[in-house]
XYZ file of C-alpha atoms in Angstrom:
246
model
C -15.043 -16.166 -12.436
C -12.292 -13.259 -11.108
C -9.090 -13.223 -13.306
C -7.469 -11.327 -10.233
C -8.033 -11.936 -6.487
C -6.816 -9.701 -4.080
C -6.383 -10.983 -0.012
C -5.768 -8.325 2.687
C -2.182 -7.551 4.445
C -1.133 -10.830 6.529
C -4.178 -12.620 5.103
C -1.912 -15.264 6.015
C -0.503 -14.007 9.234
C 2.399 -16.936 9.640
C 5.831 -17.261 8.263
C 6.486 -20.004 5.605
C 8.197 -22.209 8.378
C 4.994 -22.154 10.410
C 2.663 -23.078 7.639
C 1.974 -27.072 6.844
C 4.037 -28.353 3.599
C 3.004 -27.380 0.285
C 0.207 -24.920 2.230
C 1.177 -22.020 -0.340
C 1.726 -24.413 -3.558
C -1.570 -26.061 -3.210
C -3.261 -22.729 -3.528
C -1.228 -21.839 -6.519
C -2.109 -24.952 -7.741
C -5.806 -24.163 -7.558
C -5.442 -20.639 -8.969
C -3.708 -21.812 -12.110
C -6.230 -24.514 -12.757
C -8.845 -21.560 -12.766
C -6.616 -19.133 -14.858
C -6.503 -16.909 -12.135
C -4.273 -14.975 -10.307
C -3.948 -13.442 -6.490
C -2.110 -11.106 -4.224
C -2.088 -12.276 -0.433
C -0.697 -10.642 2.086
C 2.059 -12.546 4.226
C 5.228 -12.179 5.969
C 8.234 -13.838 4.249
C 11.658 -14.896 5.805
C 12.397 -16.291 9.033
C 13.197 -15.434 12.703
C 16.606 -16.577 11.829
C 17.502 -14.668 8.901
C 14.829 -11.405 9.141
C 11.125 -11.050 7.753
C 9.184 -9.164 5.398
C 5.878 -7.389 5.536
C 4.572 -8.758 1.843
C 2.408 -9.496 -0.743
C 2.667 -12.662 -2.612
C 1.900 -13.284 -6.358
C 0.405 -16.769 -7.151
C -1.066 -18.316 -9.837
C -1.374 -17.300 -13.421
C 1.128 -14.689 -14.577
C 5.095 -14.543 -13.780
C 5.178 -16.492 -10.538
C 6.687 -16.137 -8.246
C 6.049 -12.325 -7.392
C 6.606 -10.654 -4.262
C 6.482 -6.936 -2.923
C 7.972 -6.147 0.122
C 6.673 -3.083 2.032
C 9.520 -0.561 2.394
C 7.860 2.423 4.504
C 7.429 0.397 7.941
C 5.568 1.963 10.566
C 7.557 2.860 13.628
C 6.747 0.997 16.863
C 4.652 -1.096 14.858
C 6.999 -2.581 12.479
C 10.185 -1.787 13.467
C 11.711 -0.489 16.604
C 13.493 2.761 16.790
C 16.573 2.818 19.092
C 16.256 -0.815 18.867
C 19.368 -1.650 21.076
C 17.786 0.466 24.080
C 13.839 -0.620 23.666
C 14.505 -4.260 22.691
C 14.666 -5.591 26.248
C 10.996 -3.984 26.943
C 9.510 -5.590 23.876
C 11.335 -8.880 24.484
C 9.679 -8.720 28.173
C 6.154 -8.140 26.503
C 6.407 -10.618 23.966
C 5.272 -8.419 21.073
C 5.425 -10.952 17.917
C 7.275 -9.569 14.402
C 7.852 -5.966 15.466
C 11.454 -5.976 13.686
C 10.209 -6.189 10.039
C 13.047 -5.479 7.264
C 12.131 -2.705 4.894
C 12.049 -3.977 1.135
C 13.981 -2.629 -1.469
C 13.175 1.415 -2.887
C 12.091 -0.377 -6.321
C 10.326 -3.241 -6.938
C 8.902 -4.791 -10.099
C 5.307 -4.441 -10.873
C 3.525 -8.055 -11.199
C 2.843 -8.956 -14.463
C -0.798 -11.133 -14.916
C -2.033 -10.986 -18.454
C -2.383 -7.797 -19.514
C -2.526 -6.477 -16.050
C 0.909 -4.521 -14.671
C 0.077 -3.973 -10.871
C 1.731 -1.916 -8.253
C 1.691 -2.916 -5.026
C 1.360 -0.923 -1.475
C 0.835 -2.325 1.889
C -1.396 -0.229 4.778
C -0.322 3.344 5.074
C 2.276 3.261 2.055
C -0.776 4.460 0.005
C -0.813 7.964 2.295
C 2.820 8.628 0.901
C 2.429 10.091 -3.030
C 5.984 8.899 -3.694
C 5.347 5.443 -2.989
C 2.259 4.929 -5.008
C 4.473 6.961 -7.874
C 7.436 4.641 -7.607
C 5.382 1.933 -9.817
C 4.498 4.568 -12.548
C 3.721 4.772 -15.435
C 4.670 1.009 -15.837
C 1.336 -0.060 -13.555
C -1.590 -0.055 -15.385
C -3.670 -1.124 -12.459
C -2.948 -0.028 -8.169
C -3.716 -2.689 -5.467
C -3.434 -1.654 -1.764
C -3.726 -4.508 0.894
C -4.245 -3.441 4.733
C -4.997 -4.647 7.694
C -7.128 -1.950 9.417
C -8.505 -4.285 12.532
C -6.329 -2.043 14.611
C -8.507 1.088 14.203
C -11.828 -0.360 15.315
C -14.528 1.389 14.941
C -13.234 4.407 14.224
C -12.618 7.348 11.550
C -9.064 5.709 10.770
C -10.378 3.314 7.917
C -12.741 5.949 6.286
C -9.892 8.208 6.160
C -7.682 5.690 4.585
C -10.450 4.774 1.880
C -10.200 9.047 1.313
C -6.162 8.737 0.956
C -6.247 6.082 -1.481
C -9.018 7.752 -3.673
C -6.617 10.755 -3.944
C -3.677 8.411 -4.831
C -5.859 6.869 -7.589
C -7.187 10.344 -9.202
C -3.016 11.664 -8.906
C -1.895 8.554 -10.944
C -4.887 8.156 -13.175
C -5.316 4.412 -12.494
C -7.781 2.267 -11.070
C -7.167 1.375 -7.450
C -8.429 -2.034 -5.423
C -8.189 -1.873 -1.660
C -8.546 -5.016 0.165
C -9.002 -4.892 3.841
C -9.607 -7.486 6.611
C -12.366 -5.605 8.423
C -13.467 -3.117 5.578
C -13.460 -0.903 4.156
C -12.228 -2.823 0.981
C -13.161 -0.752 -2.410
C -12.921 -0.420 -6.009
C -12.199 2.914 -7.038
C -11.668 4.915 -10.560
C -9.009 6.539 -12.272
C -10.886 9.760 -11.445
C -10.858 8.574 -7.380
C -14.773 7.975 -7.695
C -15.880 5.085 -5.355
C -17.398 2.476 -8.027
C -18.060 -0.427 -5.249
C -17.126 -0.454 -1.383
C -17.821 -3.299 1.383
C -19.293 -2.979 4.396
C -17.301 -3.156 7.766
C -16.851 -5.865 10.481
C -18.797 -8.561 8.163
C -17.774 -11.267 5.571
C -17.424 -9.679 2.377
C -16.293 -10.532 -1.222
C -16.198 -7.799 -3.333
C -16.449 -7.968 -6.963
C -16.065 -5.908 -10.044
C -14.195 -5.215 -13.241
C -11.563 -3.151 -13.674
C -9.725 -1.349 -16.995
C -5.861 -1.432 -17.045
C -4.995 2.318 -18.067
C -1.773 3.438 -19.691
C -0.110 6.800 -19.746
C 1.084 9.360 -17.407
C -0.561 12.145 -15.264
C 1.161 15.334 -14.622
C 1.498 14.280 -11.031
C 3.033 10.813 -12.485
C 5.748 12.814 -14.452
C 6.156 15.951 -12.420
C 5.602 14.456 -8.740
C 5.287 16.657 -5.998
C 7.902 19.300 -7.252
C 4.945 21.879 -8.544
C 3.368 21.952 -5.095
C 7.184 22.716 -3.424
C 7.945 25.414 -6.086
C 4.566 27.025 -5.718
C 4.846 27.172 -1.921
C 8.038 28.217 -2.036
C 6.865 31.148 -4.316
C 3.768 31.963 -1.968
C 6.580 31.993 1.008
C 9.078 34.284 -0.901
C 5.981 36.615 -1.902
C 4.804 36.773 1.854
C 8.161 37.657 3.116
C 8.497 40.436 0.111
C 5.427 41.917 1.512
C 6.221 41.768 4.915
C 9.407 43.604 4.344
C 8.003 46.214 2.026
C 5.288 46.786 5.039
C 8.007 47.113 7.431
C 9.959 49.089 5.508
C 7.102 51.513 4.738
C 6.353 51.897 8.603
């Protein structure tokens, strides 16, 4: 029996008020009886008060837990220049296009020995979004809805991005997507297991919580920025010397 179950982004695609009474509570009770914890993607909030693209933690562990997506996708999750463009969006009846961003820093999920840092969709394309949960988190999780990208290169690219984040952080990384590619990635970025695309599949495996800080966790992207600036200054200096010699 798995001690942690991870379901994709918007695995429950409805707001709490749209669900049958006791629906989420019944899932939590089932998980507790099996001594399991689960991370499940679903929107939280209401149309009146605002809503977030979130992951909820249910079952064993420090419940209730939620992670609200901070780095929202323009036009897909929020509308730039809202006052100007909102009438067109309302005319097209596009639902849930006005998500509220979550806080910059959010606590990790605690489930037994696990301290889980969560990201949603392409948040893991941004190294600093993943780094926020470190070094506290000893396991990283990304949930995504990759159905938007169909049979294109994007889901494969997203998997490669997640593998880079795992190696940077020195943490094992779980990906759960609704159409694939779900994966278990080791702390070197190696692909331990993966699901096929476009077919029902339950990916199972073992993970090892890891502690400590890699140079990236400690320093972030500053070494790259400084190196880039030094190279730029060196190129400018050589160009200047070449002009003077001419």
